[in-house]
mmCIF file of C-alpha atoms in Angstrom:
data_model
loop_
_atom_site.group_PDB
_atom_site.id
_atom_site.type_symbol
_atom_site.label_atom_id
_atom_site.label_comp_id
_atom_site.label_asym_id
_atom_site.label_seq_id
_atom_site.Cartn_x
_atom_site.Cartn_y
_atom_site.Cartn_z
ATOM 1 C CA UNK A 1 -52.224 19.518 -75.918
ATOM 2 C CA UNK A 2 -51.766 16.577 -73.548
ATOM 3 C CA UNK A 3 -53.892 13.645 -74.564
ATOM 4 C CA UNK A 4 -54.895 15.169 -77.927
ATOM 5 C CA UNK A 5 -55.161 13.009 -81.017
ATOM 6 C CA UNK A 6 -52.677 15.137 -82.903
ATOM 7 C CA UNK A 7 -49.768 14.744 -80.474
ATOM 8 C CA UNK A 8 -48.414 11.487 -82.074
ATOM 9 C CA UNK A 9 -48.533 13.104 -85.508
ATOM 10 C CA UNK A 10 -46.569 16.091 -84.206
ATOM 11 C CA UNK A 11 -43.940 13.777 -82.725
ATOM 12 C CA UNK A 12 -43.658 11.762 -85.944
ATOM 13 C CA UNK A 13 -43.396 14.962 -87.973
ATOM 14 C CA UNK A 14 -40.593 16.178 -85.742
ATOM 15 C CA UNK A 15 -38.781 12.843 -86.021
ATOM 16 C CA UNK A 16 -39.224 12.837 -89.799
ATOM 17 C CA UNK A 17 -37.888 16.388 -90.059
ATOM 18 C CA UNK A 18 -34.869 15.485 -87.945
ATOM 19 C CA UNK A 19 -34.137 12.421 -90.086
ATOM 20 C CA UNK A 20 -34.516 14.435 -93.262
ATOM 21 C CA UNK A 21 -32.208 17.127 -91.955
ATOM 22 C CA UNK A 22 -29.670 14.485 -90.968
ATOM 23 C CA UNK A 23 -29.823 13.029 -94.468
ATOM 24 C CA UNK A 24 -29.306 16.433 -96.020
ATOM 25 C CA UNK A 25 -26.355 17.130 -93.770
ATOM 26 C CA UNK A 26 -24.710 13.999 -95.120
ATOM 27 C CA UNK A 27 -25.270 15.344 -98.611
ATOM 28 C CA UNK A 28 -23.205 18.484 -97.991
ATOM 29 C CA UNK A 29 -20.940 18.805 -101.048
ATOM 30 C CA UNK A 30 -17.269 18.061 -100.617
ATOM 31 C CA UNK A 31 -14.563 17.411 -103.129
ATOM 32 C CA UNK A 32 -15.794 15.741 -106.295
ATOM 33 C CA UNK A 33 -19.356 15.545 -105.004
ATOM 34 C CA UNK A 34 -19.627 19.332 -105.240
ATOM 35 C CA UNK A 35 -19.535 19.024 -109.010
ATOM 36 C CA UNK A 36 -22.159 16.255 -109.229
ATOM 37 C CA UNK A 37 -25.147 17.742 -111.123
ATOM 38 C CA UNK A 38 -27.476 14.914 -110.119
ATOM 39 C CA UNK A 39 -26.668 15.357 -106.441
ATOM 40 C CA UNK A 40 -27.129 19.120 -106.660
ATOM 41 C CA UNK A 41 -30.482 18.667 -108.403
ATOM 42 C CA UNK A 42 -31.599 16.206 -105.728
ATOM 43 C CA UNK A 43 -30.713 18.614 -102.956
ATOM 44 C CA UNK A 44 -32.506 21.485 -104.730
ATOM 45 C CA UNK A 45 -35.616 19.367 -105.243
ATOM 46 C CA UNK A 46 -35.773 18.475 -101.549
ATOM 47 C CA UNK A 47 -35.378 22.107 -100.550
ATOM 48 C CA UNK A 48 -38.000 23.214 -103.054
ATOM 49 C CA UNK A 49 -40.543 20.760 -101.635
ATOM 50 C CA UNK A 50 -39.863 21.927 -98.107
ATOM 51 C CA UNK A 51 -40.122 25.573 -99.079
ATOM 52 C CA UNK A 52 -43.409 24.959 -100.921
ATOM 53 C CA UNK A 53 -44.904 23.251 -97.861
ATOM 54 C CA UNK A 54 -43.669 26.004 -95.551
ATOM 55 C CA UNK A 55 -44.988 28.695 -97.876
ATOM 56 C CA UNK A 56 -48.423 27.068 -97.920
ATOM 57 C CA UNK A 57 -48.544 27.152 -94.121
ATOM 58 C CA UNK A 58 -47.349 30.743 -94.046
ATOM 59 C CA UNK A 59 -49.988 31.714 -96.618
ATOM 60 C CA UNK A 60 -52.748 30.289 -94.438
ATOM 61 C CA UNK A 61 -51.274 32.044 -91.402
ATOM 62 C CA UNK A 62 -51.066 35.344 -93.273
ATOM 63 C CA UNK A 63 -54.725 35.075 -94.286
ATOM 64 C CA UNK A 64 -55.851 34.681 -90.663
ATOM 65 C CA UNK A 65 -53.598 37.499 -89.509
ATOM 66 C CA UNK A 66 -55.054 39.769 -92.180
ATOM 67 C CA UNK A 67 -58.605 38.837 -91.170
ATOM 68 C CA UNK A 68 -57.809 39.660 -87.558
ATOM 69 C CA UNK A 69 -56.237 42.996 -88.494
ATOM 70 C CA UNK A 70 -59.104 44.008 -90.781
ATOM 71 C CA UNK A 71 -61.786 43.142 -88.229
ATOM 72 C CA UNK A 72 -59.832 44.814 -85.433
ATOM 73 C CA UNK A 73 -59.436 48.001 -87.443
ATOM 74 C CA UNK A 74 -63.148 48.040 -88.244
ATOM 75 C CA UNK A 75 -63.933 47.668 -84.559
ATOM 76 C CA UNK A 76 -61.542 50.461 -83.611
ATOM 77 C CA UNK A 77 -63.092 52.738 -86.234
ATOM 78 C CA UNK A 78 -66.552 52.054 -84.836
ATOM 79 C CA UNK A 79 -65.377 52.984 -81.341
ATOM 80 C CA UNK A 80 -64.263 56.347 -82.699
ATOM 81 C CA UNK A 81 -67.448 56.751 -84.736
ATOM 82 C CA UNK A 82 -69.518 56.158 -81.625
ATOM 83 C CA UNK A 83 -72.696 55.083 -83.425
ATOM 84 C CA UNK A 84 -72.456 51.367 -84.203
ATOM 85 C CA UNK A 85 -71.518 48.771 -81.535
ATOM 86 C CA UNK A 86 -67.924 47.651 -82.244
ATOM 87 C CA UNK A 87 -67.936 44.477 -80.141
ATOM 88 C CA UNK A 88 -68.909 42.171 -83.031
ATOM 89 C CA UNK A 89 -65.942 43.155 -85.188
ATOM 90 C CA UNK A 90 -63.540 42.941 -82.259
ATOM 91 C CA UNK A 91 -64.845 39.462 -81.412
ATOM 92 C CA UNK A 92 -64.280 38.437 -85.046
ATOM 93 C CA UNK A 93 -60.743 39.767 -84.780
ATOM 94 C CA UNK A 94 -60.210 37.728 -81.613
ATOM 95 C CA UNK A 95 -61.431 34.541 -83.295
ATOM 96 C CA UNK A 96 -59.117 35.065 -86.272
ATOM 97 C CA UNK A 97 -56.188 35.818 -83.951
ATOM 98 C CA UNK A 98 -56.808 32.553 -82.114
ATOM 99 C CA UNK A 99 -56.817 30.612 -85.385
ATOM 100 C CA UNK A 100 -53.590 32.367 -86.380
ATOM 101 C CA UNK A 101 -51.927 31.359 -83.112
ATOM 102 C CA UNK A 102 -52.890 27.739 -83.742
ATOM 103 C CA UNK A 103 -51.573 27.830 -87.316
ATOM 104 C CA UNK A 104 -48.330 29.401 -86.134
ATOM 105 C CA UNK A 105 -47.409 26.241 -84.231
ATOM 106 C CA UNK A 106 -47.193 24.094 -87.389
ATOM 107 C CA UNK A 107 -45.725 26.978 -89.364
ATOM 108 C CA UNK A 108 -42.903 27.438 -86.865
ATOM 109 C CA UNK A 109 -41.996 23.751 -87.143
ATOM 110 C CA UNK A 110 -41.947 24.000 -90.939
ATOM 111 C CA UNK A 111 -39.786 27.124 -90.708
ATOM 112 C CA UNK A 112 -37.259 25.273 -88.576
ATOM 113 C CA UNK A 113 -37.025 22.426 -91.095
ATOM 114 C CA UNK A 114 -36.445 24.795 -94.005
ATOM 115 C CA UNK A 115 -33.906 26.852 -92.050
ATOM 116 C CA UNK A 116 -31.902 23.765 -91.152
ATOM 117 C CA UNK A 117 -32.009 22.530 -94.727
ATOM 118 C CA UNK A 118 -30.802 25.837 -96.155
ATOM 119 C CA UNK A 119 -27.792 25.636 -93.859
ATOM 120 C CA UNK A 120 -26.842 22.284 -95.369
ATOM 121 C CA UNK A 121 -27.969 22.971 -98.918
ATOM 122 C CA UNK A 122 -27.244 26.641 -99.674
ATOM 123 C CA UNK A 123 -28.940 27.761 -102.855
ATOM 124 C CA UNK A 124 -27.823 30.897 -104.627
ATOM 125 C CA UNK A 125 -25.376 31.639 -101.837
ATOM 126 C CA UNK A 126 -28.117 32.061 -99.206
ATOM 127 C CA UNK A 127 -27.543 30.350 -95.871
ATOM 128 C CA UNK A 128 -30.207 32.058 -93.730
ATOM 129 C CA UNK A 129 -33.830 33.150 -94.138
ATOM 130 C CA UNK A 130 -35.511 35.794 -91.960
ATOM 131 C CA UNK A 131 -37.608 34.109 -89.266
ATOM 132 C CA UNK A 132 -41.369 33.988 -89.411
ATOM 133 C CA UNK A 133 -43.503 34.767 -86.349
ATOM 134 C CA UNK A 134 -43.035 32.492 -83.350
ATOM 135 C CA UNK A 135 -46.131 30.807 -82.011
ATOM 136 C CA UNK A 136 -45.482 32.279 -78.572
ATOM 137 C CA UNK A 137 -45.623 35.799 -80.001
ATOM 138 C CA UNK A 138 -49.282 35.314 -80.927
ATOM 139 C CA UNK A 139 -50.416 33.836 -77.615
ATOM 140 C CA UNK A 140 -52.873 36.027 -75.750
ATOM 141 C CA UNK A 141 -53.737 38.391 -78.609
ATOM 142 C CA UNK A 142 -57.245 36.931 -78.879
ATOM 143 C CA UNK A 143 -57.764 37.615 -75.172
ATOM 144 C CA UNK A 144 -56.628 41.222 -75.569
ATOM 145 C CA UNK A 145 -59.099 41.727 -78.408
ATOM 146 C CA UNK A 146 -61.943 40.195 -76.401
ATOM 147 C CA UNK A 147 -61.103 42.524 -73.527
ATOM 148 C CA UNK A 148 -61.249 45.416 -75.996
ATOM 149 C CA UNK A 149 -64.649 44.211 -77.215
ATOM 150 C CA UNK A 150 -65.963 44.198 -73.649
ATOM 151 C CA UNK A 151 -64.558 47.637 -72.885
ATOM 152 C CA UNK A 152 -65.732 49.186 -76.158
ATOM 153 C CA UNK A 153 -69.403 49.342 -75.159
ATOM 154 C CA UNK A 154 -68.990 52.000 -72.459
ATOM 155 C CA UNK A 155 -66.992 54.214 -74.831
ATOM 156 C CA UNK A 156 -69.792 54.178 -77.372
ATOM 157 C CA UNK A 157 -72.336 54.804 -74.607
ATOM 158 C CA UNK A 158 -70.346 57.810 -73.343
ATOM 159 C CA UNK A 159 -70.106 59.308 -76.796
ATOM 160 C CA UNK A 160 -73.850 58.860 -77.224
ATOM 161 C CA UNK A 161 -74.466 60.414 -73.803
ATOM 162 C CA UNK A 162 -72.398 63.452 -74.765
ATOM 163 C CA UNK A 163 -74.427 63.836 -77.961
ATOM 164 C CA UNK A 164 -77.690 63.420 -76.018
ATOM 165 C CA UNK A 165 -76.619 66.178 -73.617
ATOM 166 C CA UNK A 166 -76.049 68.679 -76.404
ATOM 167 C CA UNK A 167 -79.159 67.560 -78.281
ATOM 168 C CA UNK A 168 -81.200 68.120 -75.122
ATOM 169 C CA UNK A 169 -79.794 71.614 -74.743
ATOM 170 C CA UNK A 170 -80.583 72.401 -78.381
ATOM 171 C CA UNK A 171 -84.144 71.109 -77.970
ATOM 172 C CA UNK A 172 -84.586 73.221 -74.824
ATOM 173 C CA UNK A 173 -83.434 76.371 -76.601
ATOM 174 C CA UNK A 174 -85.799 75.691 -79.499
ATOM 175 C CA UNK A 175 -88.690 75.270 -77.038
ATOM 176 C CA UNK A 176 -87.796 78.494 -75.245
ATOM 177 C CA UNK A 177 -87.771 80.392 -78.542
ATOM 178 C CA UNK A 178 -91.224 78.939 -79.197
ATOM 179 C CA UNK A 179 -92.356 80.224 -75.773
ATOM 180 C CA UNK A 180 -92.840 76.685 -74.467
ATOM 181 C CA UNK A 181 -90.935 76.574 -71.151
ATOM 182 C CA UNK A 182 -92.558 73.327 -69.994
ATOM 183 C CA UNK A 183 -91.201 71.442 -73.004
ATOM 184 C CA UNK A 184 -87.848 73.146 -72.479
ATOM 185 C CA UNK A 185 -87.664 71.890 -68.896
ATOM 186 C CA UNK A 186 -88.383 68.326 -70.006
ATOM 187 C CA UNK A 187 -85.619 68.537 -72.612
ATOM 188 C CA UNK A 188 -83.251 69.888 -69.967
ATOM 189 C CA UNK A 189 -84.139 67.016 -67.630
ATOM 190 C CA UNK A 190 -83.205 64.503 -70.326
ATOM 191 C CA UNK A 191 -79.989 66.406 -71.057
ATOM 192 C CA UNK A 192 -79.057 66.365 -67.366
ATOM 193 C CA UNK A 193 -79.588 62.588 -67.202
ATOM 194 C CA UNK A 194 -77.301 62.093 -70.206
ATOM 195 C CA UNK A 195 -74.685 64.389 -68.653
ATOM 196 C CA UNK A 196 -74.795 62.347 -65.442
ATOM 197 C CA UNK A 197 -73.788 59.242 -67.404
ATOM 198 C CA UNK A 198 -70.679 61.058 -68.581
ATOM 199 C CA UNK A 199 -69.952 62.361 -65.079
ATOM 200 C CA UNK A 200 -69.923 58.764 -63.774
ATOM 201 C CA UNK A 201 -66.908 57.870 -65.957
ATOM 202 C CA UNK A 202 -64.718 55.838 -63.553
ATOM 203 C CA UNK A 203 -61.335 56.853 -65.021
ATOM 204 C CA UNK A 204 -62.071 60.059 -66.931
ATOM 205 C CA UNK A 205 -59.708 62.001 -69.194
ATOM 206 C CA UNK A 206 -58.324 65.326 -67.914
ATOM 207 C CA UNK A 207 -60.668 67.325 -70.165
ATOM 208 C CA UNK A 208 -63.846 65.931 -68.604
ATOM 209 C CA UNK A 209 -64.105 68.505 -65.748
ATOM 210 C CA UNK A 210 -63.922 71.293 -68.345
ATOM 211 C CA UNK A 211 -66.762 69.723 -70.334
ATOM 212 C CA UNK A 212 -68.848 69.085 -67.233
ATOM 213 C CA UNK A 213 -68.334 72.640 -65.989
ATOM 214 C CA UNK A 214 -69.314 74.126 -69.350
ATOM 215 C CA UNK A 215 -72.397 71.973 -69.928
ATOM 216 C CA UNK A 216 -73.393 72.321 -66.280
ATOM 217 C CA UNK A 217 -73.394 76.103 -66.589
ATOM 218 C CA UNK A 218 -75.463 75.936 -69.769
ATOM 219 C CA UNK A 219 -78.031 73.591 -68.216
ATOM 220 C CA UNK A 220 -78.336 75.706 -65.081
ATOM 221 C CA UNK A 221 -78.801 78.947 -67.013
ATOM 222 C CA UNK A 222 -81.284 77.425 -69.479
ATOM 223 C CA UNK A 223 -83.298 76.071 -66.555
ATOM 224 C CA UNK A 224 -83.378 79.547 -64.994
ATOM 225 C CA UNK A 225 -84.625 81.008 -68.274
ATOM 226 C CA UNK A 226 -87.436 78.445 -68.405
ATOM 227 C CA UNK A 227 -88.524 79.100 -64.823
ATOM 228 C CA UNK A 228 -88.363 82.880 -65.353
ATOM 229 C CA UNK A 229 -90.515 82.457 -68.444
ATOM 230 C CA UNK A 230 -93.069 80.443 -66.470
ATOM 231 C CA UNK A 231 -93.074 83.188 -63.804
ATOM 232 C CA UNK A 232 -93.232 85.862 -66.520
ATOM 233 C CA UNK A 233 -90.201 87.498 -64.933
ATOM 234 C CA UNK A 234 -88.567 89.270 -67.861
ATOM 235 C CA UNK A 235 -85.645 90.666 -65.856
ATOM 236 C CA UNK A 236 -84.729 87.256 -64.453
ATOM 237 C CA UNK A 237 -85.011 85.724 -67.917
ATOM 238 C CA UNK A 238 -82.647 88.311 -69.391
ATOM 239 C CA UNK A 239 -80.147 87.821 -66.564
ATOM 240 C CA UNK A 240 -80.231 84.039 -67.045
ATOM 241 C CA UNK A 241 -79.832 84.519 -70.788
ATOM 242 C CA UNK A 242 -76.617 86.493 -70.294
ATOM 243 C CA UNK A 243 -75.307 83.756 -67.995
ATOM 244 C CA UNK A 244 -76.151 81.137 -70.620
ATOM 245 C CA UNK A 245 -74.252 83.014 -73.316
ATOM 246 C CA UNK A 246 -71.180 83.265 -71.077
ATOM 247 C CA UNK A 247 -71.270 79.533 -70.388
ATOM 248 C CA UNK A 248 -71.824 78.711 -74.065
ATOM 249 C CA UNK A 249 -68.681 80.548 -75.175
ATOM 250 C CA UNK A 250 -66.578 77.501 -74.281
ATOM 251 C CA UNK A 251 -69.099 74.933 -75.498
ATOM 252 C CA UNK A 252 -67.460 74.154 -78.856
ATOM 253 C CA UNK A 253 -63.980 73.892 -77.368
ATOM 254 C CA UNK A 254 -65.215 71.663 -74.532
ATOM 255 C CA UNK A 255 -67.133 69.372 -76.863
ATOM 256 C CA UNK A 256 -64.205 69.045 -79.280
ATOM 257 C CA UNK A 257 -61.825 68.259 -76.422
ATOM 258 C CA UNK A 258 -64.125 65.571 -75.042
ATOM 259 C CA UNK A 259 -64.666 64.032 -78.489
ATOM 260 C CA UNK A 260 -60.906 63.799 -79.036
ATOM 261 C CA UNK A 261 -60.385 62.256 -75.607
ATOM 262 C CA UNK A 262 -63.072 59.662 -76.296
ATOM 263 C CA UNK A 263 -61.560 58.851 -79.686
ATOM 264 C CA UNK A 264 -58.024 58.500 -78.358
ATOM 265 C CA UNK A 265 -59.031 56.394 -75.373
ATOM 266 C CA UNK A 266 -61.311 54.212 -77.480
ATOM 267 C CA UNK A 267 -58.752 53.643 -80.223
ATOM 268 C CA UNK A 268 -56.147 52.669 -77.633
ATOM 269 C CA UNK A 269 -58.273 49.707 -76.540
ATOM 270 C CA UNK A 270 -57.153 47.569 -79.483
ATOM 271 C CA UNK A 271 -53.923 49.318 -80.444
ATOM 272 C CA UNK A 272 -51.565 46.867 -78.704
ATOM 273 C CA UNK A 273 -53.023 43.613 -80.102
ATOM 274 C CA UNK A 274 -53.344 45.159 -83.563
ATOM 275 C CA UNK A 275 -49.684 46.199 -83.482
ATOM 276 C CA UNK A 276 -48.682 42.645 -82.493
ATOM 277 C CA UNK A 277 -50.733 41.215 -85.359
ATOM 278 C CA UNK A 278 -49.183 43.666 -87.825
ATOM 279 C CA UNK A 279 -45.675 42.705 -86.688
ATOM 280 C CA UNK A 280 -46.498 39.028 -87.173
ATOM 281 C CA UNK A 281 -47.898 39.650 -90.655
ATOM 282 C CA UNK A 282 -44.794 41.614 -91.608
ATOM 283 C CA UNK A 283 -42.612 38.708 -90.455
ATOM 284 C CA UNK A 284 -44.652 36.278 -92.570
ATOM 285 C CA UNK A 285 -44.381 38.488 -95.656
ATOM 286 C CA UNK A 286 -40.640 39.030 -95.227
ATOM 287 C CA UNK A 287 -39.987 35.319 -94.838
ATOM 288 C CA UNK A 288 -42.090 34.339 -97.842
ATOM 289 C CA UNK A 289 -40.263 36.836 -100.052
ATOM 290 C CA UNK A 290 -36.897 35.567 -98.818
ATOM 291 C CA UNK A 291 -37.824 31.937 -99.477
ATOM 292 C CA UNK A 292 -38.970 32.809 -102.989
ATOM 293 C CA UNK A 293 -35.649 34.522 -103.670
ATOM 294 C CA UNK A 294 -33.729 31.478 -102.480
ATOM 295 C CA UNK A 295 -35.291 29.298 -105.160
ATOM 296 C CA UNK A 296 -35.510 31.783 -108.023
#
């Protein structure tokens, strides 16, 4: 960052790395020097120190990446569950992803120093090491996770509204069986309000009209049964009951379809940033294993 206190240190580190690499390049074995055990040991010791420092940075980076992945997965699971607010876990994932992006800057510099040194001081025949994650690859992931946290609330609310709709219908039917049409109508009013929250979905999945049509038919028929019961009109009540049973035939299929659509849409909120974090963690792991094999 311009004007930050750490900028001079970064410049000095870069200069020191360049000088060290230049020194190592001058130590490339040639002729009789290739058989000098002391020189070979010196080169190996330098490389080992660099690898140890790089590995320490990569370990810290891996820890933050893992924290971000774990918290992001918990948040995604809560979106699908639809009971507990997932925003807190997704915000934790965003914070860890931001820390990882900051650590990746120093880690990338350390990677470059080790890679250059291996070219000049091959150990065990190795001349290249798989790259770790680039700092630029982690930029913006925290923002994606915060966006997911913001968007997760409505998904949980919609799932709850769907459950409230069906619970209201069940309560209305129980009241009608108990010959209490007034209570049934109140339960149906609450169910209709919950259904309206689902109907207001701004970018709904294709299955939503099917669910709305099915639950709408059930609400309408149950309301007719309640009014017929209040009017003591047995024929009207029986007719409305047949209509309710026809509408209810598709209820399970409609509810399952909506639940799957909610789960898929909700899980997709964090899928892209989580995939980016997983790729970065895989790169860290691969590089650390390769560095360990170079020295052992």
